[in-house]
Amino acid sequence: MPGGRLTSEDRQHIATWLAEGLGYAEIGRRLERPASTVMREVTRNGGPDGYGADRAQDATRDRARRRKQAQPPAPPVPDIGHGRDPQAVQDFTESYTALLVQQGLPQMAARVLVCLYITDSGALTAADLVQQLRVSPASVSHAVTFLEQQGILRRERTPGERRERYVIDDDIWLRSTLAAVQMNDALVAASQRGAEILGAATPAGARFGSSAEFLLLMSEALQRAMEEYRQRLAARNAAQ
């Protein structure tokens, strides 16, 4: 696939095809570009509903001008040893961040999560995140609080040290799913209560009843998946 930056003409095509309802993969195929390139372009310039070719072109020009003016070179991507290609790691970091944003994660929370995710230790301090992401301590704090509420990371402090570390591990999505199940169970109870109050035989009550039924099935399926994962993990650990 051709390299180089997207041109103004490319961006006009992207805007047109988005308006026609095409997905990133199809747009990438037509442009002969990776779908991840198209996704990053759209995500950083207003999203699928707000993307404008001229505005995206201007924003890209502004970003290039700011990069030229500045700042010392960005610090290297953490943990680029093990024979890893730094540029490939950076490209993956950007595309995975864009994917999480597309899934609904706030931009800064996604950046913090991916920064932790690609670090072999899975642990960084606030100062580490500020340096690597080049953002304010307040931005890191808000993002960490959000991720902690979702069950995605935890805080820990080494005995004798004042600084906290923010940690993720192999169970990141297990904990996140557990938090989702707990929220889902609350919605099930609320929906059942709504059906009862509104009357199960009424249209509004039936709507709540159907919602409760679906949400309950979802919780049960997620709980089965979590239990199967725990069993597999236990078997894998026992075999080591």
Short mmCIF file of C-alpha atoms in Angstrom, two decimals:
data_model
loop_
_atom_site.label_atom_id
_atom_site.label_comp_id
_atom_site.label_asym_id
_atom_site.label_seq_id
_atom_site.Cartn_x
_atom_site.Cartn_y
_atom_site.Cartn_z
CA MET A 1 0.00 0.00 0.00
CA PRO A 2 1.31 3.48 -0.78
CA GLY A 3 2.95 5.45 1.99
CA GLY A 4 3.12 9.17 2.60
CA ARG A 5 0.61 11.51 4.12
CA LEU A 6 -3.00 11.87 3.09
CA THR A 7 -3.55 14.56 0.50
CA SER A 8 -6.31 17.14 0.29
CA GLU A 9 -7.88 15.04 -2.46
CA ASP A 10 -7.74 11.94 -0.22
CA ARG A 11 -9.56 13.86 2.49
CA GLN A 12 -12.27 15.00 0.08
CA HIS A 13 -12.82 11.36 -0.87
CA ILE A 14 -12.97 10.32 2.79
CA ALA A 15 -15.59 12.97 3.57
CA THR A 16 -17.68 11.94 0.55
CA TRP A 17 -17.52 8.23 1.33
CA LEU A 18 -18.28 8.74 5.01
CA ALA A 19 -21.39 10.67 3.97
CA GLU A 20 -22.33 7.70 1.79
CA GLY A 21 -22.07 5.42 4.83
CA LEU A 22 -18.93 3.50 3.85
CA GLY A 23 -16.83 1.93 6.59
CA TYR A 24 -13.14 2.48 7.26
CA ALA A 25 -12.11 -0.79 5.60
CA GLU A 26 -13.88 0.04 2.33
CA ILE A 27 -12.58 3.62 2.31
CA GLY A 28 -9.07 2.31 2.95
CA ARG A 29 -9.43 -0.17 0.10
CA ARG A 30 -10.51 2.57 -2.29
CA LEU A 31 -7.64 4.82 -1.23
CA GLU A 32 -5.22 1.88 -1.12
CA ARG A 33 -4.45 2.76 2.49
CA PRO A 34 -4.70 0.76 5.72
CA ALA A 35 -8.10 1.02 7.41
CA SER A 36 -6.23 2.12 10.57
CA THR A 37 -4.91 5.17 8.69
CA VAL A 38 -8.43 6.18 7.74
CA MET A 39 -9.70 5.55 11.27
CA ARG A 40 -6.96 7.73 12.82
CA GLU A 41 -7.64 10.50 10.29
CA VAL A 42 -11.37 10.55 11.00
CA THR A 43 -11.08 10.15 14.78
CA ARG A 44 -8.64 13.03 15.22
CA ASN A 45 -10.68 15.34 12.97
CA GLY A 46 -14.22 15.31 14.30
CA GLY A 47 -15.27 11.66 14.08
CA PRO A 48 -17.56 10.06 11.49
CA ASP A 49 -20.36 12.59 12.01
CA GLY A 50 -18.19 15.70 12.19
CA TYR A 51 -15.44 15.05 9.67
CA GLY A 52 -14.79 17.79 7.13
CA ALA A 53 -12.09 17.58 4.47
CA ASP A 54 -11.07 21.25 4.53
CA ARG A 55 -11.06 21.41 8.32
CA ALA A 56 -9.00 18.21 8.50
CA GLN A 57 -6.50 19.58 6.00
CA ASP A 58 -6.14 22.81 7.99
CA ALA A 59 -5.77 20.91 11.27
CA THR A 60 -3.06 18.69 9.77
CA ARG A 61 -1.18 21.74 8.52
CA ASP A 62 -1.44 23.35 11.96
CA ARG A 63 -0.16 20.22 13.69
CA ALA A 64 2.80 20.04 11.33
CA ARG A 65 3.61 23.70 11.98
CA ARG A 66 3.46 23.20 15.75
CA ARG A 67 5.76 20.19 15.53
CA LYS A 68 8.31 22.20 13.59
CA GLN A 69 8.27 25.05 16.11
CA ALA A 70 8.89 23.34 19.21
CA GLN A 71 9.64 21.26 21.57
CA PRO A 72 12.39 18.78 22.08
CA PRO A 73 11.91 15.43 20.38
CA ALA A 74 9.28 13.25 21.95
CA PRO A 75 10.63 10.69 24.40
CA PRO A 76 10.94 7.20 22.98
CA VAL A 77 8.04 4.80 23.22
CA PRO A 78 8.55 2.82 26.44
CA ASP A 79 9.89 -0.70 26.32
CA ILE A 80 11.01 -0.65 22.70
CA GLY A 81 13.59 -3.33 23.36
CA HIS A 82 13.14 -7.02 22.54
CA GLY A 83 13.94 -6.27 18.91
CA ARG A 84 10.80 -4.20 18.42
CA ASP A 85 10.54 -1.70 15.59
CA PRO A 86 9.95 1.69 17.31
CA GLN A 87 7.95 3.05 14.37
CA ALA A 88 5.75 -0.04 14.26
CA VAL A 89 5.15 0.30 18.00
CA GLN A 90 4.26 3.97 17.58
CA ASP A 91 1.89 3.26 14.68
CA PHE A 92 0.19 0.50 16.66
CA THR A 93 -0.10 2.79 19.69
CA GLU A 94 -1.91 5.42 17.63
CA SER A 95 -4.22 2.96 15.87
CA TYR A 96 -5.15 1.11 19.08
CA THR A 97 -5.84 4.41 20.83
CA ALA A 98 -8.07 5.47 17.94
CA LEU A 99 -9.91 2.14 18.14
CA LEU A 100 -10.63 2.58 21.86
CA VAL A 101 -11.88 6.12 21.23
CA GLN A 102 -14.11 4.77 18.48
CA GLN A 103 -15.49 2.28 21.02
CA GLY A 104 -16.48 5.16 23.31
CA LEU A 105 -13.50 5.60 25.63
CA PRO A 106 -12.60 9.26 26.27
CA GLN A 107 -9.53 10.38 24.33
CA MET A 108 -7.24 10.98 27.31
CA ALA A 109 -8.36 7.81 29.09
CA ALA A 110 -7.57 5.85 25.92
CA ARG A 111 -4.11 7.42 25.67
CA VAL A 112 -3.31 6.62 29.30
CA LEU A 113 -4.61 3.07 28.99
CA VAL A 114 -2.60 2.33 25.84
CA CYS A 115 0.52 3.89 27.36
CA LEU A 116 0.21 1.44 30.25
CA TYR A 117 -0.79 -1.43 27.97
CA ILE A 118 2.32 -1.27 25.78
CA THR A 119 4.63 -1.01 28.80
CA ASP A 120 5.97 -4.47 29.68
CA SER A 121 5.72 -3.78 33.41
CA GLY A 122 2.12 -2.57 33.02
CA ALA A 123 2.86 0.08 35.66
CA LEU A 124 3.73 3.79 35.45
CA THR A 125 3.65 6.74 37.81
CA ALA A 126 1.74 9.94 37.14
CA ALA A 127 5.06 11.64 36.35
CA ASP A 128 5.88 8.91 33.80
CA LEU A 129 2.53 9.41 32.07
CA VAL A 130 2.87 13.21 32.05
CA GLN A 131 6.31 12.91 30.44
CA GLN A 132 5.42 10.28 27.88
CA LEU A 133 2.07 11.75 26.84
CA ARG A 134 3.12 15.40 27.20
CA VAL A 135 -0.05 16.40 28.99
CA SER A 136 -0.84 18.09 32.28
CA PRO A 137 -0.93 16.22 35.61
CA ALA A 138 -4.61 17.16 35.88
CA SER A 139 -5.37 15.44 32.56
CA VAL A 140 -3.64 12.28 33.75
CA SER A 141 -5.47 12.41 37.08
CA HIS A 142 -8.90 12.69 35.45
CA ALA A 143 -8.12 9.86 33.03
CA VAL A 144 -6.82 7.58 35.79
CA THR A 145 -9.88 8.23 37.93
CA PHE A 146 -12.15 7.30 35.02
CA LEU A 147 -10.22 4.10 34.26
CA GLU A 148 -10.19 3.12 37.92
CA GLN A 149 -13.96 3.55 38.11
CA GLN A 150 -14.30 1.21 35.14
CA GLY A 151 -12.20 -1.43 36.90
CA ILE A 152 -9.52 -1.22 34.22
CA LEU A 153 -6.56 -0.20 36.38
CA ARG A 154 -5.62 -0.06 40.02
CA ARG A 155 -3.32 2.07 42.14
CA GLU A 156 -0.50 0.70 44.20
CA ARG A 157 2.28 2.17 46.30
CA THR A 158 5.62 0.48 46.97
CA PRO A 159 6.35 0.41 50.72
CA GLY A 160 8.58 3.31 51.66
CA GLU A 161 7.74 5.34 48.56
CA ARG A 162 5.37 8.28 48.32
CA ARG A 163 4.48 8.04 44.65
CA GLU A 164 1.61 5.89 43.47
CA ARG A 165 1.89 3.68 40.43
CA TYR A 166 -1.00 2.96 38.12
CA VAL A 167 -1.13 -0.69 37.18
CA ILE A 168 -2.83 -2.94 34.65
CA ASP A 169 -2.26 -6.67 34.22
CA ASP A 170 -3.44 -9.63 32.17
CA ASP A 171 -6.85 -9.47 33.88
CA ILE A 172 -7.59 -5.95 32.62
CA TRP A 173 -10.63 -6.95 30.57
CA LEU A 174 -11.80 -9.47 33.16
CA ARG A 175 -12.07 -6.70 35.75
CA SER A 176 -13.64 -4.35 33.24
CA THR A 177 -16.22 -6.98 32.31
CA LEU A 178 -16.97 -7.63 35.98
CA ALA A 179 -17.67 -3.91 36.44
CA ALA A 180 -19.92 -4.02 33.35
CA VAL A 181 -21.82 -7.02 34.75
CA GLN A 182 -22.40 -5.21 38.03
CA MET A 183 -23.78 -2.19 36.17
CA ASN A 184 -25.84 -4.48 33.97
CA ASP A 185 -27.35 -6.18 37.01
CA ALA A 186 -28.38 -2.78 38.35
CA LEU A 187 -30.10 -2.06 35.02
CA VAL A 188 -31.87 -5.43 35.17
CA ALA A 189 -33.27 -4.65 38.62
CA ALA A 190 -34.31 -1.15 37.56
CA SER A 191 -35.97 -2.44 34.38
CA GLN A 192 -37.88 -5.11 36.30
CA ARG A 193 -39.05 -2.44 38.73
CA GLY A 194 -40.10 -0.23 35.82
CA ALA A 195 -42.17 -3.05 34.31
CA GLU A 196 -43.83 -3.63 37.65
CA ILE A 197 -44.68 0.04 38.24
CA LEU A 198 -45.86 0.75 34.69
CA GLY A 199 -47.72 -2.53 34.36
CA ALA A 200 -46.31 -5.46 32.42
CA ALA A 201 -49.36 -5.50 30.10
CA THR A 202 -48.87 -1.88 28.99
CA PRO A 203 -46.60 -0.91 26.09
CA ALA A 204 -44.20 1.00 28.35
CA GLY A 205 -44.16 -1.78 30.95
CA ALA A 206 -43.60 -4.43 28.27
CA ARG A 207 -40.69 -2.37 26.94
CA PHE A 208 -39.04 -2.43 30.36
CA GLY A 209 -39.81 -6.13 30.73
CA SER A 210 -38.14 -6.93 27.40
CA SER A 211 -35.14 -4.85 28.38
CA ALA A 212 -34.80 -6.70 31.67
CA GLU A 213 -34.99 -10.06 29.89
CA PHE A 214 -32.26 -9.15 27.39
CA LEU A 215 -29.98 -7.56 29.99
CA LEU A 216 -30.32 -10.60 32.23
CA LEU A 217 -29.30 -12.90 29.37
CA MET A 218 -26.30 -10.67 28.70
CA SER A 219 -25.19 -10.78 32.33
CA GLU A 220 -25.48 -14.57 32.40
CA ALA A 221 -23.45 -14.90 29.19
CA LEU A 222 -20.72 -12.59 30.50
CA GLN A 223 -20.55 -14.46 33.79
CA ARG A 224 -20.16 -17.76 31.93
CA ALA A 225 -17.37 -16.26 29.81
CA MET A 226 -15.55 -14.95 32.90
CA GLU A 227 -15.79 -18.33 34.63
CA GLU A 228 -14.48 -20.15 31.56
CA TYR A 229 -11.57 -17.70 31.35
CA ARG A 230 -10.72 -18.24 35.04
CA GLN A 231 -10.74 -22.02 34.51
CA ARG A 232 -8.46 -21.75 31.49
CA LEU A 233 -6.11 -19.44 33.37
CA ALA A 234 -5.98 -21.83 36.33
CA ALA A 235 -5.23 -24.77 34.03
CA ARG A 236 -2.50 -22.80 32.25
CA ASN A 237 -0.90 -21.77 35.55
CA ALA A 238 -1.04 -25.33 36.83
CA ALA A 239 0.74 -26.57 33.70
CA GLN A 240 3.64 -24.14 34.10
#
